[in-house]
Coordinates of C-alpha atoms in Angstrom, one line a residue:
M119 CA -24.6 -31.6 35.8
K120 CA -27.4 -29.5 34.3
A121 CA -25.7 -26.4 32.8
Y122 CA -28.6 -24.0 33.1
E123 CA -29.2 -24.9 36.7
L124 CA -25.5 -24.5 37.5
A125 CA -25.3 -21.2 35.6
S126 CA -28.4 -19.8 37.4
G127 CA -27.1 -21.0 40.8
V128 CA -23.7 -19.3 40.3
L129 CA -25.3 -16.0 39.1
R130 CA -27.7 -16.0 42.1
A131 CA -24.8 -16.5 44.5
L132 CA -23.0 -13.6 42.8
S133 CA -26.2 -11.5 43.0
E134 CA -26.6 -12.2 46.7
A135 CA -22.9 -11.4 47.5
K136 CA -23.1 -8.1 45.6
E137 CA -26.6 -7.3 47.0
A138 CA -27.8 -6.8 43.5
R139 CA -31.3 -5.5 42.6
G140 CA -32.4 -8.7 41.1
M141 CA -31.4 -10.0 37.6
I142 CA -31.6 -8.2 34.3
S143 CA -31.5 -9.3 30.7
V144 CA -28.4 -8.8 28.6
V145 CA -28.2 -8.1 24.9
N146 CA -25.0 -10.2 24.5
A147 CA -22.1 -11.8 26.4
H148 CA -18.4 -12.1 25.8
V149 CA -16.4 -14.9 27.5
S150 CA -12.7 -14.8 28.4
G151 CA -10.1 -17.0 30.0
I152 CA -10.3 -19.6 27.2
S153 CA -6.6 -20.2 26.4
Y154 CA -5.5 -23.7 27.4
M155 CA -2.4 -21.9 28.9
N156 CA -4.8 -20.5 31.5
L157 CA -7.4 -23.3 31.8
G158 CA -5.1 -26.3 32.0
D159 CA -6.6 -29.8 32.1
Y160 CA -9.2 -29.1 34.8
G161 CA -10.6 -26.1 33.0
L162 CA -10.7 -28.0 29.8
E163 CA -12.6 -30.9 31.4
F164 CA -15.1 -28.4 33.0
L165 CA -15.9 -26.9 29.7
E166 CA -16.3 -30.3 28.0
D167 CA -18.6 -31.5 30.8
L168 CA -20.7 -28.3 30.4
A169 CA -20.9 -28.7 26.6
A170 CA -21.8 -32.4 27.0
T171 CA -25.1 -31.4 28.6
G172 CA -26.3 -30.1 25.3
E173 CA -27.1 -26.6 26.8
R174 CA -26.6 -23.7 24.4
V175 CA -26.3 -19.9 25.0
R176 CA -29.5 -18.0 24.9
V177 CA -28.0 -14.6 23.7
P178 CA -25.3 -13.9 21.2
T179 CA -22.0 -14.8 22.9
S180 CA -18.5 -14.1 21.6
S181 CA -15.2 -15.4 22.6
N182 CA -11.9 -13.8 23.7
P183 CA -8.5 -14.8 22.2
C184 CA -7.5 -18.4 22.6
G185 CA -4.0 -19.7 22.9
M186 CA -3.1 -20.0 19.3
D187 CA -3.8 -19.0 15.7
R188 CA -6.2 -21.8 14.7
E189 CA -4.6 -22.2 11.3
L190 CA -1.0 -20.9 11.7
W191 CA -0.2 -22.5 15.1
R192 CA 2.8 -24.3 13.8
E193 CA 4.2 -21.0 12.6
Q194 CA 3.7 -19.8 16.1
G195 CA 5.8 -22.6 17.5
I196 CA 2.9 -24.2 19.3
S197 CA 3.4 -27.8 20.3
E198 CA 1.1 -30.6 19.0
D199 CA -0.1 -31.4 22.5
F200 CA -1.0 -27.7 23.2
A201 CA -2.8 -27.3 19.9
A202 CA -4.8 -30.5 20.4
K203 CA -6.0 -29.4 23.8
Q204 CA -6.8 -25.8 22.7
A205 CA -8.8 -27.3 19.8
R206 CA -10.8 -29.3 22.4
V207 CA -11.5 -26.1 24.3
N208 CA -12.7 -24.3 21.2
A209 CA -14.9 -27.2 20.2
A210 CA -16.6 -27.2 23.6
L211 CA -17.3 -23.5 23.4
E212 CA -18.6 -23.8 19.9
K213 CA -20.8 -26.7 20.8
M214 CA -22.5 -24.4 23.3
G215 CA -23.2 -21.9 20.5
I216 CA -20.4 -19.5 21.4
A217 CA -19.3 -17.7 18.3
P218 CA -15.6 -18.5 17.3
T219 CA -14.6 -14.8 17.3
Y220 CA -11.5 -15.3 19.4
S221 CA -10.9 -11.6 19.8
C222 CA -10.7 -9.2 22.7
T223 CA -11.9 -6.3 20.5
F224 CA -14.9 -8.1 18.8
P225 CA -17.5 -6.8 21.3
Y226 CA -16.9 -3.2 20.1
E227 CA -15.3 -3.7 16.7
G228 CA -17.0 -6.8 15.3
Q229 CA -20.2 -7.0 13.3
W230 CA -22.5 -7.2 16.4
S231 CA -21.3 -3.8 17.6
S232 CA -23.4 -1.9 15.0
K233 CA -26.5 -3.2 16.7
L234 CA -25.5 -1.9 20.2
K235 CA -26.9 1.4 21.5
P236 CA -26.1 3.5 24.7
G237 CA -27.9 2.0 27.7
D238 CA -27.8 -1.6 26.5
H239 CA -26.8 -4.1 29.2
V240 CA -24.1 -6.6 28.3
A241 CA -22.0 -9.2 30.2
W242 CA -18.4 -8.9 29.0
A243 CA -15.4 -10.6 30.6
E244 CA -12.6 -8.8 28.7
S245 CA -11.5 -6.0 31.0
S246 CA -10.4 -3.6 28.3
A247 CA -13.6 -4.1 26.4
V248 CA -15.6 -3.4 29.5
V249 CA -13.9 0.0 30.0
Y250 CA -14.3 0.8 26.3
G251 CA -17.9 -0.2 26.1
N252 CA -19.0 1.6 29.3
S253 CA -17.0 4.8 28.5
V254 CA -17.1 5.2 24.7
L255 CA -20.3 3.4 23.7
G256 CA -22.4 4.1 26.8
L257 CA -23.0 0.4 27.4
R258 CA -23.5 -1.2 30.8
S259 CA -21.3 -4.0 31.9
N260 CA -19.5 -5.1 35.0
R261 CA -16.0 -6.6 34.7
E262 CA -17.3 -10.2 34.6
G263 CA -15.2 -13.2 35.3
G264 CA -14.8 -15.7 32.4
P265 CA -17.3 -18.2 33.9
S266 CA -19.9 -15.5 34.9
A267 CA -20.0 -14.2 31.4
L268 CA -20.4 -17.7 30.1
F269 CA -23.3 -18.3 32.5
S270 CA -24.9 -15.0 31.4
G271 CA -24.7 -16.3 27.9
I272 CA -26.4 -19.5 28.9
T273 CA -29.2 -17.8 30.9
G274 CA -29.4 -14.4 29.1
L275 CA -29.2 -12.7 32.6
T276 CA -26.7 -10.9 34.8
P277 CA -27.0 -9.6 38.4
N278 CA -28.2 -5.9 38.5
Y279 CA -25.4 -4.1 40.4
G280 CA -22.3 -2.1 39.8
M281 CA -22.0 -0.5 36.4
H282 CA -25.6 -1.4 35.5
L283 CA -26.9 1.2 38.0
D284 CA -27.0 4.9 37.3
E285 CA -25.6 5.9 40.7
N286 CA -22.4 3.9 40.1
R287 CA -21.7 5.6 36.8
K288 CA -21.1 9.1 38.2
P289 CA -17.6 10.6 38.2
T290 CA -15.5 10.1 41.3
V291 CA -12.5 12.3 40.6
L292 CA -11.6 15.1 38.1
I293 CA -8.4 14.4 36.1
K294 CA -7.1 17.5 34.4
V295 CA -4.7 16.8 31.6
E296 CA -2.6 19.8 30.9
Q297 CA -1.3 20.6 27.4
P298 CA 0.1 19.1 25.3
I299 CA -2.7 16.5 24.6
P300 CA -1.3 12.9 24.7
R301 CA -0.8 11.6 21.2
G302 CA -0.5 8.0 20.1
P303 CA -1.5 4.7 21.9
L304 CA 1.7 4.7 24.0
E305 CA 1.0 8.1 25.6
W306 CA -2.7 7.3 26.1
G307 CA -1.7 4.0 27.7
L308 CA 0.7 5.8 30.0
L309 CA -2.1 8.3 30.9
G310 CA -4.4 5.4 31.8
K311 CA -1.7 3.8 34.0
K312 CA -1.2 7.1 35.9
I313 CA -4.9 7.4 36.5
A314 CA -5.5 3.8 37.5
E315 CA -2.7 4.0 40.0
L316 CA -4.8 6.5 42.0
G317 CA -6.8 3.5 43.2
E318 CA -10.4 3.5 44.4
K319 CA -10.8 7.3 43.9
A320 CA -10.4 6.6 40.1
K321 CA -13.3 4.2 39.9
V322 CA -15.0 6.5 37.4
P323 CA -12.5 9.3 36.5
Y324 CA -13.7 12.4 34.6
I325 CA -10.8 13.2 32.2
Y326 CA -10.8 16.8 31.1
G327 CA -8.4 18.1 28.4
L328 CA -8.2 15.3 25.9
G329 CA -9.7 17.3 23.1
R330 CA -12.5 16.4 20.7
I331 CA -10.8 13.8 18.5
A332 CA -9.2 10.6 19.5
T333 CA -8.3 7.5 17.4
K334 CA -9.8 4.2 18.2
G335 CA -6.2 2.9 18.9
E336 CA -5.7 5.6 21.5
L337 CA -9.0 4.9 23.2
K338 CA -8.3 1.1 23.2
A339 CA -4.9 1.8 24.8
L340 CA -6.4 4.1 27.5
S341 CA -9.1 1.6 28.3
A342 CA -6.7 -1.3 28.5
A343 CA -4.3 0.5 30.8
L344 CA -7.1 1.7 33.1
A345 CA -8.4 -1.9 33.5
T346 CA -4.9 -3.4 33.9
F347 CA -3.6 -1.2 36.6
G348 CA -6.6 -0.3 38.7
P349 CA -10.3 -0.8 39.6
T350 CA -11.6 1.5 36.8
D351 CA -14.5 0.1 34.8
M352 CA -15.5 3.4 33.2
F353 CA -14.1 6.8 32.4
L354 CA -15.9 9.9 31.4
A355 CA -14.5 12.4 28.9
P356 CA -16.3 15.3 27.1
Y357 CA -16.9 14.7 23.4
I358 CA -15.8 11.0 23.8
S359 CA -18.2 9.6 26.3
P360 CA -22.0 9.9 25.6
E361 CA -22.7 10.2 29.3
A362 CA -20.1 12.9 30.0
S363 CA -21.1 16.5 30.7
K364 CA -19.3 19.1 28.6
E365 CA -18.2 21.0 31.7
P366 CA -16.0 19.3 34.4
P367 CA -17.7 18.4 37.7
K368 CA -16.7 19.9 41.0
L369 CA -14.7 17.1 42.5
E370 CA -11.3 16.5 43.9
E371 CA -8.8 17.5 41.2
V372 CA -5.7 15.6 40.1
T373 CA -3.5 17.3 37.4
I374 CA -1.5 15.2 34.9
D375 CA 1.1 17.2 32.9
G376 CA 1.0 16.1 29.2
R377 CA 4.7 16.9 29.0
E378 CA 5.5 14.1 31.5
L379 CA 3.8 11.6 29.2
E380 CA 5.8 13.0 26.2
E381 CA 9.0 12.8 28.3
Q382 CA 8.3 9.1 29.2
S383 CA 7.6 8.3 25.6
R384 CA 10.7 10.2 24.5
E385 CA 12.9 8.5 27.0
A386 CA 11.7 5.1 25.7
L387 CA 12.4 6.3 22.2
D388 CA 15.9 7.5 23.0
K389 CA 16.7 4.3 24.8
A390 CA 15.6 2.4 21.7
V391 CA 17.8 4.4 19.4
S392 CA 20.9 4.2 21.6
G393 CA 20.4 0.7 22.9
E394 CA 20.9 -2.8 21.5
T395 CA 18.5 -3.9 18.9
P396 CA 15.7 -6.0 20.5
K397 CA 15.3 -9.6 19.5
A398 CA 11.6 -9.5 19.0
F399 CA 8.6 -7.2 18.9
F400 CA 5.1 -8.1 20.2
L401 CA 2.4 -5.7 18.9
G402 CA -1.4 -6.0 19.3
C403 CA -2.6 -6.0 22.9
P404 CA -5.5 -5.2 22.6
Q405 CA -5.6 -6.9 19.2
Y406 CA -4.9 -4.5 16.3
G407 CA -7.8 -3.3 14.3
V408 CA -8.0 -2.1 10.7
E409 CA -6.7 1.4 11.7
E410 CA -3.6 0.1 13.4
L411 CA -2.8 -2.5 10.6
V412 CA -3.0 0.1 7.9
Y413 CA -0.8 2.5 9.9
I414 CA 1.9 -0.2 10.3
A415 CA 1.7 -1.2 6.7
R416 CA 2.2 2.5 5.7
L417 CA 5.1 2.8 8.1
L418 CA 6.8 -0.1 6.4
S419 CA 5.9 0.9 2.9
D420 CA 9.5 1.4 1.8
V421 CA 10.9 -1.6 3.6
K422 CA 11.5 -4.8 1.5
K423 CA 12.2 -7.2 4.4
V424 CA 12.1 -6.6 8.1
K425 CA 15.0 -7.5 10.3
G426 CA 14.3 -9.7 13.3
D427 CA 11.1 -11.2 14.7
I428 CA 8.0 -9.0 14.6
F429 CA 4.7 -10.5 15.8
I430 CA 1.4 -8.7 15.3
Y431 CA -1.8 -10.0 16.8
T432 CA -5.1 -9.1 15.2
S433 CA -8.6 -10.5 14.6
R434 CA -10.5 -12.2 11.8
H435 CA -13.0 -9.4 11.7
A436 CA -10.2 -6.9 11.1
I437 CA -8.7 -9.0 8.3
S438 CA -12.2 -9.5 6.8
D439 CA -12.2 -5.8 6.0
Q440 CA -10.6 -5.1 2.6
A441 CA -8.2 -2.5 4.0
G442 CA -7.2 -4.8 6.8
F443 CA -6.7 -7.7 4.4
Q444 CA -4.5 -5.7 2.1
A445 CA -2.4 -4.4 5.0
V446 CA -1.9 -7.9 6.4
N447 CA -0.8 -9.2 3.0
S448 CA 1.7 -6.4 2.7
L449 CA 3.1 -7.0 6.1
R450 CA 3.5 -10.7 5.6
E451 CA 5.3 -10.1 2.3
K452 CA 7.9 -8.1 4.3
G453 CA 8.4 -10.9 6.8
V454 CA 6.1 -9.7 9.6
K455 CA 4.4 -12.6 11.4
V456 CA 0.7 -11.7 11.7
F457 CA -1.5 -14.0 13.8
R458 CA -5.2 -14.1 14.5
D459 CA -7.4 -15.7 17.2
T460 CA -4.8 -15.1 19.9
C461 CA -2.7 -12.5 21.7
P462 CA 0.9 -12.1 23.1
V463 CA -0.2 -12.5 26.7
F464 CA -2.1 -15.8 26.5
S465 CA -0.2 -17.8 24.0
P466 CA 3.1 -19.7 24.5
A467 CA 5.8 -17.6 23.0
P468 CA 9.3 -18.6 21.8
S469 CA 12.1 -17.8 24.2
F470 CA 14.3 -14.7 23.5
S471 CA 17.5 -14.0 25.3
G472 CA 17.6 -10.4 24.3
G473 CA 15.3 -7.5 24.8
V474 CA 11.7 -7.7 23.7
M475 CA 9.6 -4.6 22.8
T476 CA 5.9 -3.9 22.9
D477 CA 3.9 -0.8 22.2
S478 CA 1.3 -1.9 24.8
V479 CA 1.2 -0.7 28.4
K480 CA -1.1 -3.7 29.1
S481 CA 1.1 -6.4 27.8
S482 CA 4.2 -4.9 29.5
F483 CA 2.4 -5.7 32.7
Y484 CA 1.2 -9.2 32.0
M485 CA 3.9 -10.6 29.8
P486 CA 6.8 -10.6 32.4
Q487 CA 4.5 -12.6 34.7
S488 CA 3.7 -15.3 32.1
K489 CA 6.9 -15.5 30.1
S490 CA 10.6 -15.2 30.6
I491 CA 10.9 -11.9 28.7
R492 CA 11.2 -8.3 29.7
P493 CA 9.1 -6.0 27.5
T494 CA 10.1 -2.4 27.1
L495 CA 7.5 0.3 26.3
E496 CA 8.4 1.7 22.9
P497 CA 6.4 3.6 20.3
T498 CA 5.5 1.4 17.4
V499 CA 7.3 3.7 15.0
V500 CA 10.7 3.1 16.7
S501 CA 10.1 -0.6 17.0
F502 CA 9.7 -0.9 13.2
M503 CA 12.5 1.4 12.3
L504 CA 14.8 -0.7 14.4
A505 CA 13.4 -3.9 13.0
S506 CA 13.9 -2.8 9.4
G507 CA 17.6 -2.0 10.1
E508 CA 17.3 1.6 9.0
L509 CA 19.3 2.9 12.0
E510 CA 22.4 1.0 11.1
G511 CA 25.3 3.3 10.3
K512 CA 23.1 6.4 10.4
R513 CA 22.3 9.2 12.8
L514 CA 18.5 9.1 13.0
T515 CA 16.1 11.1 15.0
T516 CA 12.4 10.3 15.4
Y517 CA 9.6 12.8 15.9
I518 CA 6.0 12.0 16.6
G519 CA 3.1 14.3 15.8
K520 CA -0.5 14.5 14.8
A521 CA -1.2 13.8 11.1
V522 CA -3.7 16.5 10.0
V523 CA -3.4 15.1 6.4
A524 CA -2.2 11.5 6.5
G525 CA 0.1 10.1 3.9
T526 CA 3.7 9.2 3.2
A527 CA 6.3 11.6 1.7
S528 CA 10.1 12.1 1.8
G529 CA 12.5 14.9 0.8
E530 CA 15.1 17.3 2.0
A531 CA 14.2 19.5 4.9
I532 CA 13.9 23.3 4.4
V533 CA 13.4 25.1 7.7
S534 CA 11.9 28.5 8.5
Y535 CA 12.1 29.8 12.1
K536 CA 9.5 32.4 11.3
P537 CA 5.8 32.1 10.3
L538 CA 5.2 31.9 6.5
S539 CA 2.5 33.1 4.2
F540 CA 1.9 31.4 0.9
L541 CA 0.3 34.5 -0.6
G542 CA 3.1 37.1 -1.1
G543 CA 5.6 34.9 0.7
I544 CA 6.2 32.2 -2.0
N545 CA 6.1 32.5 -5.8
P546 CA 3.5 29.8 -6.7
S547 CA 4.9 29.4 -10.2
T548 CA 8.4 28.5 -9.1
G549 CA 8.1 27.5 -5.4
I550 CA 10.8 30.1 -4.5
V551 CA 10.4 32.0 -1.3
I552 CA 10.1 35.8 -2.0
D553 CA 9.2 37.1 1.5
E554 CA 11.9 39.8 2.2
E555 CA 11.8 39.1 5.9
S556 CA 12.3 35.4 5.6
E557 CA 15.6 33.7 6.1
L558 CA 14.6 31.4 3.3
K559 CA 14.4 34.2 0.7
G560 CA 15.6 32.9 -2.7
E561 CA 15.3 29.2 -1.7
S562 CA 12.8 26.8 -3.3
V563 CA 10.3 24.7 -1.3
K564 CA 9.5 22.5 -4.4
G565 CA 9.6 18.8 -3.6
K566 CA 11.0 19.5 -0.1
V567 CA 9.7 18.9 3.4
L568 CA 8.8 22.4 4.6
V569 CA 9.2 23.0 8.4
Y570 CA 8.0 26.2 10.0
P571 CA 6.2 27.2 13.2
T572 CA 2.8 28.4 11.9
G573 CA 1.2 30.4 9.2
K574 CA 0.5 34.1 8.7
G575 CA -1.1 36.5 6.2
S576 CA -3.9 36.1 3.8
T577 CA -6.6 33.4 3.8
V578 CA -6.1 33.1 0.1
G579 CA -3.1 31.0 0.9
S580 CA -5.3 27.9 0.8
Y581 CA -5.8 28.4 -2.9
I582 CA -2.1 29.1 -3.4
I583 CA -1.2 25.7 -1.8
Y584 CA -3.7 23.9 -4.0
G585 CA -2.5 25.7 -7.1
M586 CA 1.2 24.9 -6.3
K587 CA 0.3 21.2 -6.0
K588 CA -1.3 21.3 -9.4
M589 CA 1.7 23.1 -11.0
G590 CA 4.2 20.7 -9.3
T591 CA 5.9 23.5 -7.3
S592 CA 4.5 22.6 -3.8
P593 CA 6.4 21.1 -0.9
A594 CA 6.3 17.3 -0.7
A595 CA 5.0 17.6 2.9
I596 CA 4.7 20.2 5.6
I597 CA 5.6 20.0 9.3
M598 CA 4.5 22.7 11.7
R599 CA 4.4 23.4 15.4
E600 CA 0.7 24.4 15.2
A601 CA -1.1 24.2 11.8
D602 CA -3.3 27.3 11.0
T603 CA -6.6 27.0 9.3
V604 CA -5.3 28.4 6.0
T605 CA -2.6 25.8 5.7
I606 CA -4.8 22.9 6.9
I607 CA -7.5 23.7 4.2
G608 CA -4.9 24.1 1.5
C609 CA -3.2 20.8 2.3
V610 CA -6.5 18.9 2.6
L611 CA -7.5 20.1 -0.8
A612 CA -4.1 19.4 -2.3
G613 CA -3.5 16.1 -0.6
I614 CA -0.2 17.3 0.8
P615 CA 0.8 15.4 4.0
L616 CA 0.7 17.8 7.0
V617 CA 1.9 17.0 10.5
H618 CA 1.7 19.4 13.5
R619 CA 1.9 19.3 17.3
V620 CA 5.2 17.5 16.9
H621 CA 7.5 16.2 19.7
P622 CA 10.3 17.1 20.1
D623 CA 10.2 20.6 18.6
P624 CA 10.2 20.2 14.8
L625 CA 12.3 23.4 14.5
E626 CA 15.2 21.3 15.8
I627 CA 15.2 19.6 12.4
K628 CA 18.3 20.7 10.5
A629 CA 18.0 22.1 7.1
G630 CA 19.3 19.7 4.5
S631 CA 18.4 16.6 6.5
M632 CA 16.5 13.8 4.7
V633 CA 13.0 13.5 6.1
R634 CA 10.5 10.7 5.7
I635 CA 6.9 11.1 6.9
T636 CA 4.4 8.3 7.5
D637 CA 1.2 9.8 8.8
G638 CA 2.3 11.2 12.2
A639 CA 5.7 9.5 12.4
I640 CA 8.7 11.5 11.2
E641 CA 12.2 10.1 10.6
V642 CA 15.1 12.6 10.1
H643 CA 18.4 11.3 8.8
D644 CA 21.1 13.9 9.4
R645 CA 23.7 14.3 6.7

């Protein structure tokens, strides 16, 4: 078997079937389907035969997760036989010059991504990466099969059809997301699932109403869900997609109420709080990047040892970053099992008789079909609070919001149901509320978690907040329904954690409750 001839023949057949406009060169390729759990002996033999020809890839080619952490596979519970065969798969790939990245996020998070530019043609076989690349980076890739991406790596070519062509990248339906804007990977994943279930009309959805700022974790979750539940290979969203117009196109409209996504998230949260503690947590599908690792490490900053089995899947490029490395070390010290090179979907997992949680809409679909477990969609914050045992014997309520100023803080809640002004409303020297119309008059905000709907009054309030921090009279943190500019600037300058757009309503927090904030996650322990 001559590998180049085989690869060329298969790609020509694909080109003819799709009536492609010839072949085009690709900047790089990314192969998938390389876990021995999927390949089996026949797939392993195929790759070894291909590698034995001596053929090597002609363009940079990366690899998707394999079936195990290459160093910690024993800690994963992987058998000797499986490990030996997975090692043979990896050796065959590397013999062909494929980079041992073993990551589903490497194409857009790894070191090669900095060289990519909008309009570049690539051949990627990881479905979530295809959606992310087309949508967020403006790249051009079809949803390749594992072998076709491999053959594109060998030839440096791919058939010119589908998402490589301008006419197939135009929006097909207008999705209007009504306020509130989804927040967190879970809600963005649920949004992606709703859109994908529209079917062919959502081939290229134009999503309006997401705002100007989204985290990488949210975009990864949206991309993964769109690819998992439907035919979507690309979405367009203003301020997120380089190819999206700022104004929505005139197309068939589908409205999605942001409150429904909140309610689904909240129902999962309530179920977690009231139900039996899960036996295991699988997090990292797509694999966690630096942003997510740091978030989880902060969330567990006050926990000495976690309770139960927590599995986090990440990549070597994430851990090579200093912040990612420090986060992983911190998590492992607390008993969290962090693995690289693999993922919860395509690696053998230990059996669990109880409930299993995941924060991934994607893995909730694939895992029940490959393992005897039943994942439940849960926000990451709830998963870890349960795992750390912090709910035992306490009434705890969890709120989720947007961290305007990230950080951790804790203290007693002080709640105002009316807007507050720091100038004329609070004595900066003492932290005591002096506003005659405030129900908090005479009470001190010093060292407490201040909860109020929004700000009012003078723009000088930003300096007052900053000065109070310097004097040691400021709140430990602030929670608001909607943060005003004055409070935002003051908190940014002072480094005071600030969270707004909180669900459920933060004014439901009872005065005197103990509150802990970790970025956008809020825990309230009623006394």
